Short mmCIF file of C-alpha atoms in Angstrom, two decimals:
data_model
loop_
_atom_site.label_atom_id
_atom_site.label_comp_id
_atom_site.label_asym_id
_atom_site.label_seq_id
_atom_site.Cartn_x
_atom_site.Cartn_y
_atom_site.Cartn_z
CA MET A 542 16.27 24.25 -17.93
CA SER A 543 18.64 26.51 -15.20
CA PRO A 544 19.67 26.03 -11.82
CA THR A 545 18.84 29.09 -11.13
CA GLU A 546 15.01 29.50 -12.30
CA ASP A 547 15.11 26.23 -9.95
CA LEU A 548 16.49 28.06 -7.21
CA ALA A 549 14.10 31.19 -7.88
CA ASP A 550 11.19 29.08 -8.17
CA VAL A 551 11.93 27.07 -4.67
CA GLU A 552 12.42 30.25 -3.27
CA ARG A 553 9.26 31.80 -4.04
CA VAL A 554 7.33 28.68 -3.03
CA LEU A 555 9.16 28.14 0.58
CA ALA A 556 7.79 32.22 0.73
CA GLY A 557 4.24 30.79 0.55
CA GLU A 558 3.90 31.21 -3.11
CA VAL A 559 2.85 28.10 -4.25
CA SER A 560 1.92 29.16 -7.98
CA ALA A 561 5.45 29.40 -8.63
CA PHE A 562 5.64 25.65 -8.20
CA GLU A 563 3.94 26.12 -11.61
CA GLY A 564 7.14 26.36 -13.23
CA ILE A 565 9.33 23.59 -11.52
CA VAL A 566 6.50 21.24 -12.98
CA ARG A 567 6.61 22.34 -16.41
CA ARG A 568 10.14 22.01 -16.66
CA TRP A 569 10.91 18.35 -15.10
CA GLN A 570 7.37 17.18 -16.14
CA GLY A 571 9.01 15.40 -19.44
CA PRO A 572 11.97 13.71 -17.00
CA LEU A 573 9.73 12.34 -14.75
CA ILE A 574 7.04 11.16 -16.52
CA ASN A 575 10.01 9.25 -18.69
CA MET A 576 11.70 8.00 -15.50
CA ALA A 577 8.59 7.00 -14.44
CA TYR A 578 7.35 4.81 -18.06
CA ARG A 579 10.93 3.06 -17.50
CA PHE A 580 9.85 1.47 -14.70
CA CYS A 581 6.42 1.07 -15.33
CA ASN A 582 6.35 0.69 -19.06
CA ASP A 583 2.59 1.70 -18.78
CA ARG A 584 1.72 5.91 -20.21
CA SER A 585 -1.28 6.17 -17.66
CA ARG A 586 0.62 5.15 -14.48
CA ALA A 587 3.82 7.01 -15.78
CA GLU A 588 1.87 10.14 -15.29
CA GLU A 589 0.46 9.03 -11.76
CA MET A 590 3.63 8.91 -10.78
CA ALA A 591 5.31 11.16 -11.67
CA GLN A 592 2.67 13.43 -10.38
CA GLU A 593 3.25 11.44 -6.78
CA ALA A 594 6.71 12.53 -7.17
CA PHE A 595 5.55 16.11 -7.31
CA LEU A 596 3.30 16.40 -4.77
CA ARG A 597 6.28 14.78 -3.00
CA ALA A 598 9.11 17.47 -4.37
CA TYR A 599 6.54 19.95 -3.21
CA ARG A 600 5.89 18.53 0.52
CA ASN A 601 9.83 18.02 1.12
CA LEU A 602 11.13 21.34 -0.74
CA ALA A 603 12.41 22.95 2.20
CA GLY A 604 14.83 19.69 3.11
CA TRP A 605 16.62 20.49 -0.79
CA ARG A 606 19.91 21.06 0.67
CA ARG A 607 21.33 23.85 -1.88
CA ASP A 608 24.70 21.72 -1.96
CA ALA A 609 23.93 18.88 -5.05
CA ALA A 610 21.48 20.65 -7.93
CA PHE A 611 17.81 20.30 -8.23
CA SER A 612 17.65 18.13 -10.42
CA THR A 613 19.67 15.75 -8.61
CA TRP A 614 17.79 15.60 -6.18
CA LEU A 615 14.25 15.49 -8.01
CA PHE A 616 15.61 12.86 -9.55
CA ALA A 617 16.28 10.86 -6.39
CA LEU A 618 13.31 11.52 -4.85
CA ALA A 619 11.67 10.44 -8.03
CA ALA A 620 13.41 7.26 -8.60
CA ASN A 621 12.74 6.18 -4.38
CA LEU A 622 9.27 6.49 -5.43
CA TYR A 623 8.78 4.85 -8.44
CA ARG A 624 10.42 2.14 -6.90
CA SER A 625 8.93 1.79 -3.50
CA GLU A 626 5.36 2.67 -5.93
CA LEU A 627 6.47 -0.86 -8.35
CA LYS A 628 6.88 -2.72 -4.96
CA ARG A 629 3.70 -1.87 -3.67
CA ILE A 630 1.85 -2.63 -6.87
CA PRO A 631 4.18 -4.52 -9.31
CA ALA A 632 4.15 -3.68 -12.80
CA HIS A 633 2.47 -6.06 -15.13
CA ASN A 634 5.55 -8.83 -16.04
CA VAL A 635 6.50 -11.70 -17.35
CA ALA A 636 9.70 -13.38 -16.22
CA LEU A 637 12.70 -13.31 -17.66
CA ASP A 638 12.20 -17.06 -18.42
CA ASP A 639 9.49 -16.34 -20.43
CA ILE A 640 10.34 -13.69 -22.25
CA ALA A 641 12.76 -16.01 -22.99
CA GLU A 642 11.31 -18.22 -24.51
CA LEU A 643 8.72 -16.22 -26.37
CA MET A 644 11.71 -14.50 -28.03
CA ASP A 645 13.14 -17.95 -29.19
CA LYS A 646 9.86 -18.77 -30.75
CA ARG A 647 9.46 -15.42 -32.25
CA SER A 648 12.62 -15.30 -33.58
CA HIS A 649 11.97 -18.08 -35.83
CA GLN A 650 8.99 -15.91 -37.50
CA ALA A 651 9.65 -13.83 -40.37
CA GLU A 652 7.39 -11.12 -39.56
CA PHE A 653 9.51 -10.58 -35.99
CA GLU A 654 10.75 -7.48 -36.57
CA ALA A 655 13.42 -5.59 -34.53
CA GLU A 656 10.42 -3.06 -32.98
CA ASP A 657 8.97 -6.52 -31.53
CA ARG A 658 12.34 -7.54 -29.92
CA ASP A 659 13.29 -4.05 -28.59
CA ARG A 660 9.71 -3.76 -26.65
CA ILE A 661 10.29 -7.29 -25.79
CA ILE A 662 14.10 -6.87 -24.52
CA ARG A 663 12.34 -3.24 -22.53
CA ARG A 664 9.97 -6.03 -20.85
CA ALA A 665 12.83 -8.30 -19.80
CA VAL A 666 14.77 -5.27 -17.82
CA LEU A 667 11.69 -5.12 -16.17
CA ALA A 668 11.56 -8.72 -15.12
CA LEU A 669 15.09 -8.57 -13.39
CA PRO A 670 15.87 -8.48 -9.62
CA GLU A 671 14.89 -5.11 -8.35
CA LYS A 672 18.18 -3.90 -7.68
CA TYR A 673 19.56 -4.40 -11.34
CA ARG A 674 16.39 -3.61 -12.91
CA ASP A 675 16.72 -0.18 -11.09
CA ALA A 676 20.77 -0.07 -11.95
CA VAL A 677 19.44 -0.48 -15.80
CA ILE A 678 16.78 1.56 -15.91
CA LEU A 679 18.77 4.53 -14.08
CA TYR A 680 21.52 3.95 -16.08
CA TYR A 681 20.04 4.98 -19.34
CA PHE A 682 17.94 7.43 -18.30
CA HIS A 683 20.99 9.20 -17.18
CA GLU A 684 22.22 8.64 -20.64
CA MET A 685 24.59 6.52 -19.28
CA ASP A 686 26.07 7.96 -16.38
CA VAL A 687 27.16 5.85 -14.31
CA PRO A 688 27.61 9.01 -11.81
CA ALA A 689 24.23 10.43 -12.72
CA ALA A 690 22.26 6.94 -11.76
CA SER A 691 24.34 6.52 -8.75
CA LYS A 692 23.27 9.66 -6.89
CA SER A 693 19.88 8.73 -8.18
CA LEU A 694 20.09 5.73 -6.57
CA GLY A 695 21.42 7.12 -3.18
CA LEU A 696 24.61 4.04 -4.00
CA PRO A 697 28.04 3.92 -4.75
CA GLU A 698 29.28 4.36 -8.14
CA GLY A 699 31.26 1.23 -7.91
CA THR A 700 28.23 -0.89 -6.31
CA VAL A 701 25.98 0.73 -9.48
CA LYS A 702 28.88 -0.73 -11.63
CA ALA A 703 28.78 -4.05 -10.20
CA ARG A 704 24.83 -4.45 -10.66
CA LEU A 705 25.05 -3.13 -14.02
CA PHE A 706 27.35 -5.86 -15.35
CA ARG A 707 25.17 -8.36 -13.20
CA GLY A 708 21.86 -7.26 -14.59
CA ARG A 709 23.38 -7.01 -18.41
CA GLU A 710 24.89 -10.72 -17.42
CA MET A 711 21.62 -11.64 -16.65
CA LEU A 712 19.95 -10.58 -19.75
CA ARG A 713 22.88 -12.30 -21.72
CA SER A 714 22.50 -15.50 -20.49
CA LYS A 715 18.89 -15.07 -20.91
CA LEU A 716 18.79 -13.48 -24.46
CA PRO A 717 21.41 -14.92 -26.16
CA GLN A 718 19.73 -14.06 -29.61
CA LEU A 719 20.19 -10.31 -28.51
CA LEU A 720 23.94 -11.47 -30.01
CA GLN A 721 22.68 -11.61 -33.48
CA GLY A 722 20.98 -8.47 -33.74
CA PRO A 723 19.00 -7.65 -37.24
CA LYS A 724 19.81 -11.63 -38.22
CA LEU A 725 16.46 -12.38 -36.50
CA LYS A 726 14.01 -10.68 -38.85
CA GLU A 727 16.05 -13.17 -41.62
CA ALA A 728 15.62 -16.38 -39.14
CA MET B 842 25.30 -7.49 -25.92
CA GLU B 843 26.36 -3.80 -24.02
CA ASP B 844 26.10 -2.22 -27.85
CA GLU B 845 22.45 -3.47 -28.36
CA LEU B 846 21.38 -2.94 -25.37
CA ASP B 847 22.96 0.78 -25.74
CA ARG B 848 21.72 1.09 -28.72
CA ILE B 849 17.79 -0.02 -27.67
CA PHE B 850 17.79 2.06 -24.79
CA SER B 851 18.91 5.16 -26.04
CA ARG B 852 16.60 5.47 -29.07
CA ARG B 853 14.02 4.66 -27.07
CA ASP B 854 10.55 7.30 -27.52
CA GLU B 855 10.25 10.21 -25.29
CA MET B 856 7.31 10.25 -23.70
CA ILE B 857 5.17 13.32 -24.21
CA PRO B 858 3.28 14.27 -20.91
CA SER B 859 -0.70 14.96 -21.93
CA SER B 860 -2.01 18.73 -22.15
CA GLY B 861 -3.22 18.73 -18.89
CA PHE B 862 -0.73 17.10 -16.48
CA VAL B 863 0.44 20.25 -15.10
CA ALA B 864 -2.51 21.43 -14.59
CA SER B 865 -3.74 18.12 -12.85
CA VAL B 866 -0.36 18.61 -10.81
CA MET B 867 -1.15 21.92 -10.10
CA GLU B 868 -4.18 21.37 -8.66
CA ALA B 869 -3.20 18.49 -6.04
CA VAL B 870 -0.72 20.87 -4.75
CA GLN B 871 -3.01 23.53 -4.11
CA ARG B 872 -5.16 21.39 -2.55
CA GLU B 873 -2.25 19.79 -0.48
CA SER B 874 -1.11 23.41 0.82
CA THR B 875 -4.96 24.79 1.39
CA ALA B 876 -5.49 20.91 3.33
CA SER B 877 -2.57 20.34 4.90
CA GLN B 878 -1.57 23.31 7.00
CA PRO B 879 0.42 21.92 10.09
CA ILE B 880 -1.77 22.38 13.49
CA ALA B 881 0.86 24.71 15.54
CA PHE B 882 1.55 23.12 19.12
CA PRO B 883 -1.00 25.37 21.37
CA TRP B 884 2.23 27.05 24.10
CA LEU B 885 -0.39 29.10 25.81
CA ARG B 886 -2.46 26.41 26.87
CA ALA B 887 0.21 23.70 27.82
CA LEU B 888 1.59 26.73 29.57
CA PRO B 889 0.18 25.64 32.85
CA ILE B 890 1.50 21.69 32.54
CA PHE B 891 4.81 23.39 32.24
CA ALA B 892 4.81 25.28 35.29
CA ALA B 893 3.15 22.34 37.29
CA LEU B 894 6.11 20.42 35.94
CA ALA B 895 8.49 22.72 37.06
CA ALA B 896 7.52 23.03 40.56
CA VAL B 897 6.81 19.17 40.78
CA LEU B 898 10.90 19.01 39.37
CA VAL B 899 11.47 21.75 42.18
CA MET B 900 10.32 19.74 44.64
CA LEU B 901 11.41 16.50 44.08
CA GLY B 902 15.15 18.64 43.88
CA ILE B 903 14.74 19.88 47.39
CA ALA B 904 13.81 16.63 48.37
CA ILE B 905 16.68 15.22 46.75
CA PHE B 906 19.24 17.90 48.30
CA GLU B 907 17.80 17.50 51.61
CA LEU B 908 18.01 13.45 51.67
CA VAL B 909 21.68 14.52 51.24
CA ARG B 910 21.84 16.70 53.31
CA MET B 911 20.65 14.02 56.45
CA PRO B 912 23.02 12.10 58.42
CA VAL B 913 23.12 8.44 57.20
CA SER B 914 21.73 7.47 60.29
CA TYR B 915 18.38 9.42 59.80
CA VAL B 916 17.91 7.83 56.22
CA GLY B 917 16.40 4.50 57.00
CA HIS B 918 13.52 6.69 58.32
CA TRP B 919 13.23 9.64 56.26
CA THR B 920 10.23 11.31 55.83
CA ILE B 921 8.59 13.77 53.19
CA PRO B 922 9.97 17.16 54.74
CA PRO B 923 6.74 19.19 56.28
CA ALA B 924 6.59 21.94 54.01
CA ILE B 925 6.65 19.66 50.36
CA MET B 926 4.16 17.75 52.15
CA ARG B 927 1.98 20.59 53.19
CA VAL B 928 1.93 21.71 49.63
CA LEU B 929 1.33 18.13 48.44
CA SER B 930 -1.71 17.65 50.63
CA GLN B 931 -3.11 21.31 49.84
CA THR B 932 -3.08 20.55 46.38
CA SER B 933 -4.41 17.30 46.42
CA ALA B 934 -1.23 15.85 44.46
CA GLY B 935 -2.19 11.96 44.52
CA TRP B 936 -5.12 12.86 42.73
CA VAL B 937 -3.51 15.07 40.14
CA ALA B 938 -0.01 12.18 39.80
CA ILE B 939 -3.09 9.73 39.17
CA ALA B 940 -4.86 11.98 36.65
CA LEU B 941 -1.44 12.26 34.66
CA VAL B 942 -0.88 8.66 34.61
CA ILE B 943 -4.39 8.27 33.37
CA ALA B 944 -4.13 10.57 30.97
CA LEU B 945 -0.57 9.77 29.96
CA LEU B 946 -1.57 5.79 29.50
CA SER B 947 -4.74 7.07 27.12
CA THR B 948 -2.52 8.72 25.24
CA TRP B 949 0.11 6.26 24.78
CA ILE B 950 -1.72 2.97 24.47
CA PRO B 951 -3.53 4.44 21.12
CA VAL B 952 -0.36 5.54 19.77
CA ARG B 953 0.81 1.69 20.40
CA LEU B 954 -1.92 0.65 19.01
CA ILE B 955 -1.83 2.89 16.24
CA ALA B 956 2.04 2.06 15.25
CA GLY B 957 1.67 -2.02 15.83
CA LYS B 958 -1.06 -1.89 12.98
CA ARG B 959 1.52 0.00 10.40
#
C-alpha cells in the first residue's frame, strides 16, 4: 500500500474523477472491515460500518491534511465513526461479570476448547467500559503499536497506555482463569 | 495476562471482505456524488439586498456623523436630517423594515425549532 497511490487517487477524486475512489476502497477495505469487526464482532455489521466509513472519507477527502499519512487519517476517521455507531446501537454483549461467571462454569467442562475461551475473551473486551475497550481494540488492531493507536483515538500516548493498563487490569480481575492458559481444557 | 491477551489477539483471524463490497461502496459513492451537489449561493439574486444594506449603512453613518458634529445643546431635540428623511419617505422605508423583520423572524424561528429538536 504505497502512500503515493493514495495521494494520486485523492488528487484525482478531488479533481472530480469519482471513480478514482475505487482504488482507495480496494486498498483499504480489508483493514477497515477488520477494524469494524473488532468493534462489533458481527460480520455483516462490520461491512456496513466500513461502507459508512468509506462514504464519510469520500465526503471529507478535502479535509485530509497531507502532513499525516492517508492511512492515519482514514483510521482515525473510521475509529471515530465505529465508536459513535457502537454508542448508537451497542454490540450484543453480555456484562463482564456474566462473562466471568460463564468462563468459570465452562472451565470445568472437559470439552472447553482454547478456541471457545479465546472467543469469550474477545467478548469480554467488548464488555469493557468504552474508553478501555477502544484503547484495547485499537492497540491490537495496530499490532500493539501505542503511537498508532493513540493517533486513531486522537489521544496522547500516555492516556492510551493508562487506559490499556486499566483495561487489562479489569480483565485480569474478572477473568483470573485466563492466567491458567492450557490447564483450562484439562480441568 | 498480557502475554495471554497478546497471544489471543495477535492470532485473530482476518475477515475477508465479501466479493461485492467494493461495488457496493462505489455505488453509494456515485449516488452521493450525484445527489448531494452543494447548492451555490445565489450571489446575483442577493446583490440588490446587499446594495440596500450598504445604502442603509451609509445613511446610518451620515446620521451618526451629523449627531457627533452637532453642538451638545442641540442633541436633546435632535431630529433625523431632512435629506435622510426625504429618502426614507420616498422608499417607504418603514414597510421595508417591517418586511425585513418578518423575513428574519420567519427564517430564524424554524431554524431554532429544528436545532432544538436535534
